[in-house]
PDB file of C-alpha atoms in Angstrom:
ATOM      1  CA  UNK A   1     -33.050  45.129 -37.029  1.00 37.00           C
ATOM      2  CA  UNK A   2     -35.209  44.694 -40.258  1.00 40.00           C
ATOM      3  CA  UNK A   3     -37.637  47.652 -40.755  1.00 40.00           C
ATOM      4  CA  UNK A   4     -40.049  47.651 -43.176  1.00 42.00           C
ATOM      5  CA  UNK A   5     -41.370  51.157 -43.994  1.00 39.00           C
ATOM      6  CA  UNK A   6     -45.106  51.099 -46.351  1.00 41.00           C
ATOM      7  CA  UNK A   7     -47.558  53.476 -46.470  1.00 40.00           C
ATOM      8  CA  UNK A   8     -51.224  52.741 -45.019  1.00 42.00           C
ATOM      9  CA  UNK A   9     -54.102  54.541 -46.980  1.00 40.00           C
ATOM     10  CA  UNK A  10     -57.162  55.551 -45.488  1.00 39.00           C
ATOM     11  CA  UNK A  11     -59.099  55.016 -48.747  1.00 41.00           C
ATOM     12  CA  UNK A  12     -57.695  51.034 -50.302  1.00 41.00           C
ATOM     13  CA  UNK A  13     -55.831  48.148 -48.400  1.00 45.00           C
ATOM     14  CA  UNK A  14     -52.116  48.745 -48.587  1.00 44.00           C
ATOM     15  CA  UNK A  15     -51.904  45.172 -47.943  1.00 46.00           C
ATOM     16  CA  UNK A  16     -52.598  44.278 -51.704  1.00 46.00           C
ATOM     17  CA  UNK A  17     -50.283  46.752 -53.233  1.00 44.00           C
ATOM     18  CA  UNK A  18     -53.130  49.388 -54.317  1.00 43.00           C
ATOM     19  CA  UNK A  19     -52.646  53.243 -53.090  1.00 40.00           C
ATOM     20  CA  UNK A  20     -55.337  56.150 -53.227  1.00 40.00           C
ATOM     21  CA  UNK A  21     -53.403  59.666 -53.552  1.00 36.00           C
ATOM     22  CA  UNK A  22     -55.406  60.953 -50.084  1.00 37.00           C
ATOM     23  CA  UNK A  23     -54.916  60.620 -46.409  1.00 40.00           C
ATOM     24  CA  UNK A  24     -51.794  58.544 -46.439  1.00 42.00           C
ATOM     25  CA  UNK A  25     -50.162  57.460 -42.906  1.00 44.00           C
ATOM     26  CA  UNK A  26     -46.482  56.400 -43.108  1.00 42.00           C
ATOM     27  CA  UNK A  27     -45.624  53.621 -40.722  1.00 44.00           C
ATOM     28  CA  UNK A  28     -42.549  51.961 -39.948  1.00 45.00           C
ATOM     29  CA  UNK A  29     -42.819  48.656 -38.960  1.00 49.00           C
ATOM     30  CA  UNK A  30     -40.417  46.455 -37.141  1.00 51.00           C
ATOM     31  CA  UNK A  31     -40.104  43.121 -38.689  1.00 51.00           C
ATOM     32  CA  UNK A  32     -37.497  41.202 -36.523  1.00 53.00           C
ATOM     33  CA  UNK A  33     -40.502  41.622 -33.725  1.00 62.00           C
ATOM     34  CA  UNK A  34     -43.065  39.834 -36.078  1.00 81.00           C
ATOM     35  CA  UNK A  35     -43.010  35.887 -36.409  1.00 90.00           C
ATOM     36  CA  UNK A  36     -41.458  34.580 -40.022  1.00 92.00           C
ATOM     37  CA  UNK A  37     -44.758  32.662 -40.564  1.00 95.00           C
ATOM     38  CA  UNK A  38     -46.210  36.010 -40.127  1.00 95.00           C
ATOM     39  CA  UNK A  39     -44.359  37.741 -42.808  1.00 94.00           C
ATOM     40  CA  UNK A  40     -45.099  35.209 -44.835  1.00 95.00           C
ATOM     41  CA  UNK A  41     -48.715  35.233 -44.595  1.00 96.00           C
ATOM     42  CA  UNK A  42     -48.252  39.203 -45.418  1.00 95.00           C
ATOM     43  CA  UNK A  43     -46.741  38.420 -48.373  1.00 94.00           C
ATOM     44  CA  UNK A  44     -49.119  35.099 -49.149  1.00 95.00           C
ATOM     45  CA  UNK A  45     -51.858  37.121 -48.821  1.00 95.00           C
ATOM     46  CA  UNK A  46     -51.093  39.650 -51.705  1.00 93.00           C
ATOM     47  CA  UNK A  47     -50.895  36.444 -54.211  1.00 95.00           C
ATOM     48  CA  UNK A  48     -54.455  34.766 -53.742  1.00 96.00           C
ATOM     49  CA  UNK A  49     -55.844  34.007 -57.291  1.00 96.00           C
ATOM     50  CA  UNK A  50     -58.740  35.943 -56.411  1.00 95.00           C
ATOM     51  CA  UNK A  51     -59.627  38.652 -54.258  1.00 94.00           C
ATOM     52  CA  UNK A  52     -61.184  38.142 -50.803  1.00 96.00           C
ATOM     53  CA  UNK A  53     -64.619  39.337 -50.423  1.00 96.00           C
ATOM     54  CA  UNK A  54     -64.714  43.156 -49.055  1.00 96.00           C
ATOM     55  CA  UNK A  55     -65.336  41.775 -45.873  1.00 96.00           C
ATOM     56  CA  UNK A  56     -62.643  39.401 -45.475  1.00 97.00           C
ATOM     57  CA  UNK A  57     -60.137  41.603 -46.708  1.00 96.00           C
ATOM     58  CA  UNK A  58     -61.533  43.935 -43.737  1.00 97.00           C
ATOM     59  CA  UNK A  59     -60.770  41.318 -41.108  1.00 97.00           C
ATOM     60  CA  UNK A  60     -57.359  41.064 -43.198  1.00 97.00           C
ATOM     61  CA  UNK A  61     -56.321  44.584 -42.765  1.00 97.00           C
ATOM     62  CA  UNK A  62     -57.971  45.210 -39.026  1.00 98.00           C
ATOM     63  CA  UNK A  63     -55.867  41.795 -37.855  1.00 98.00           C
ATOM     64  CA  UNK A  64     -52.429  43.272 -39.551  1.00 97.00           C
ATOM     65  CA  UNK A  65     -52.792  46.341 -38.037  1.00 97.00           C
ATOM     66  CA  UNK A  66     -53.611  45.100 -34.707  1.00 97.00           C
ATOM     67  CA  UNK A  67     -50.681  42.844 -34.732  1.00 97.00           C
ATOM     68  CA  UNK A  68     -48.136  45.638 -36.179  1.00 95.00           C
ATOM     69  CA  UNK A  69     -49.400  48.544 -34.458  1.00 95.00           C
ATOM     70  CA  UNK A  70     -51.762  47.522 -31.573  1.00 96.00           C
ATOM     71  CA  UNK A  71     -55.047  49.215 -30.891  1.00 97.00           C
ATOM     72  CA  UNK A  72     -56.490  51.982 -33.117  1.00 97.00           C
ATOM     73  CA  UNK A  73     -54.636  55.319 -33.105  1.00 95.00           C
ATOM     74  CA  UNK A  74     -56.156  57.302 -35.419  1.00 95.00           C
ATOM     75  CA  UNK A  75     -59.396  59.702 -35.476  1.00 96.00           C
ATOM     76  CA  UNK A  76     -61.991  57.916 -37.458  1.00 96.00           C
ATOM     77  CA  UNK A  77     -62.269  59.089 -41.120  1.00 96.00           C
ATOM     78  CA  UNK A  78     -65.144  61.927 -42.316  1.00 94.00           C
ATOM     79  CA  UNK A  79     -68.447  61.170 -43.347  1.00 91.00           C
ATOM     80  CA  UNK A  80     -67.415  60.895 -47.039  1.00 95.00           C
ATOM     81  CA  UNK A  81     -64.417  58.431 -46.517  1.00 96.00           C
ATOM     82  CA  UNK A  82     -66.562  55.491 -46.655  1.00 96.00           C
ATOM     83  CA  UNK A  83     -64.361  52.661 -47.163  1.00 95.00           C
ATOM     84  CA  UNK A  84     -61.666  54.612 -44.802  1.00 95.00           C
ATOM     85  CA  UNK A  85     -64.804  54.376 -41.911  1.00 97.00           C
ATOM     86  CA  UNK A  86     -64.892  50.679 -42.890  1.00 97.00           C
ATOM     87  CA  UNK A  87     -61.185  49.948 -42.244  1.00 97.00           C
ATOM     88  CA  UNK A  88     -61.163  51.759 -39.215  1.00 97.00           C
ATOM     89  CA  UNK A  89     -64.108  49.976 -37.904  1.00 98.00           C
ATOM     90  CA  UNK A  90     -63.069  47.212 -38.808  1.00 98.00           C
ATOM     91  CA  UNK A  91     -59.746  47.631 -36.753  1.00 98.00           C
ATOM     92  CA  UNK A  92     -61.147  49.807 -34.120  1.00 98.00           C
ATOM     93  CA  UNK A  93     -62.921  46.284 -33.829  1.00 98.00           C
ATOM     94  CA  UNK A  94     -60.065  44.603 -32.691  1.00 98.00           C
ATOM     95  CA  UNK A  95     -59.606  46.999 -29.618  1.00 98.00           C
ATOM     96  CA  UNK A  96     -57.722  44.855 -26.954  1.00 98.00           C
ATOM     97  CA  UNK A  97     -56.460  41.898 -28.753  1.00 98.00           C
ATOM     98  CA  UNK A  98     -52.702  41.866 -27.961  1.00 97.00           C
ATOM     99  CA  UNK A  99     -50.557  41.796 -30.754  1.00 96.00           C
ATOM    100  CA  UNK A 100     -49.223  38.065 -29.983  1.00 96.00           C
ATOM    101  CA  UNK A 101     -53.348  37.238 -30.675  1.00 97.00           C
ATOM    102  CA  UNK A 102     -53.428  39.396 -33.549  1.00 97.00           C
ATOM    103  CA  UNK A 103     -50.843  37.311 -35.100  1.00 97.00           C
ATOM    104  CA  UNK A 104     -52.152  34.092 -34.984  1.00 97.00           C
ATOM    105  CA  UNK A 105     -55.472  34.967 -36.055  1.00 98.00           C
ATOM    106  CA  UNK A 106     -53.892  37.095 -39.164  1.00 97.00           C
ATOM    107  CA  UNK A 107     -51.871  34.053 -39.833  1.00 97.00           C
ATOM    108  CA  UNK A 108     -54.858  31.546 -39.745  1.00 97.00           C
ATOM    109  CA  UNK A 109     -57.471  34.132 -42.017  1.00 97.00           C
ATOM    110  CA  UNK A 110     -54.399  33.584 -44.421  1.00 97.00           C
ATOM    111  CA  UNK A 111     -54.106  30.110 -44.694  1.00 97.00           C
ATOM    112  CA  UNK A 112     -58.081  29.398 -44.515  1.00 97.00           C
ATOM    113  CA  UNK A 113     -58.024  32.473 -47.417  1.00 97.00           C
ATOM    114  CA  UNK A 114     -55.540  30.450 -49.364  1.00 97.00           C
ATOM    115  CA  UNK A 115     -57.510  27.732 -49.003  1.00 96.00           C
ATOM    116  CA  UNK A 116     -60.519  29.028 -50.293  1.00 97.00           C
ATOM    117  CA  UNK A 117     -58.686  31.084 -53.106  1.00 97.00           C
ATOM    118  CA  UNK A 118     -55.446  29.160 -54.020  1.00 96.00           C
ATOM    119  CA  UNK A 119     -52.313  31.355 -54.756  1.00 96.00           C
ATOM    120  CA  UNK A 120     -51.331  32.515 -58.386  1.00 92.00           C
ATOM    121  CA  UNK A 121     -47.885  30.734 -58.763  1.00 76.00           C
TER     122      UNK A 121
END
């Protein structure tokens, strides 16, 4: 089966390549379970000429993880992780969607994102 292993930081989206050297999680990820369109959208998404407003990358990274990893695991972050609280409200917010649902609304954000932002060639 394809795995995909990638790090998820509490403090910036790993979904657009940037890492923050605190509170890492290390997730594997099972890829044969997620659609192709899916996967592509995951990549897509990292290639928008411009970067989705704070909130839309929220609904970005709370949809992903819903659809990889299914409701919200994790304690919530301290008082002085601000954008880590954000994230995990964000997918905390999600509670309940299955991951089938997750999907297709991860892989429709993408394509309205693209869109609205075009892709860098």
């Amino acid at each position: 089966a394809l795995s995909q292993a990638c790090w998820i930081s509490s403090g910036i989206n790993a979904e657009y390549g940037e890492f923050q050297t605190y509170q890492h999680y290390f997730i594997q990820i099972n890829l044969s379970t997620m659609s192709a369109e899916f996967n592509t959208a995951a990549e897509e998404v990292k290639n928008l000429k411009t970067k989705p407003s704070d909130d839309e990358m929220l609904s970005c990274y709370a949809l992903y993880k819903q659809a990889t990893v299914g409701d919200c695991n994790t304690a919530r972050p301290g008082m002085l992780d601000f954008t880590g609280k954000a994230k995990w409200d964000a997918w905390n917010g999600k509670k309940g969607v299955s991951k089938e649902d997750a999907e297709k609304q991860y892989i429709d954000l993408v394509k309205e994102l693209k869109g609205k932002y075009g892709m860098n060639n």
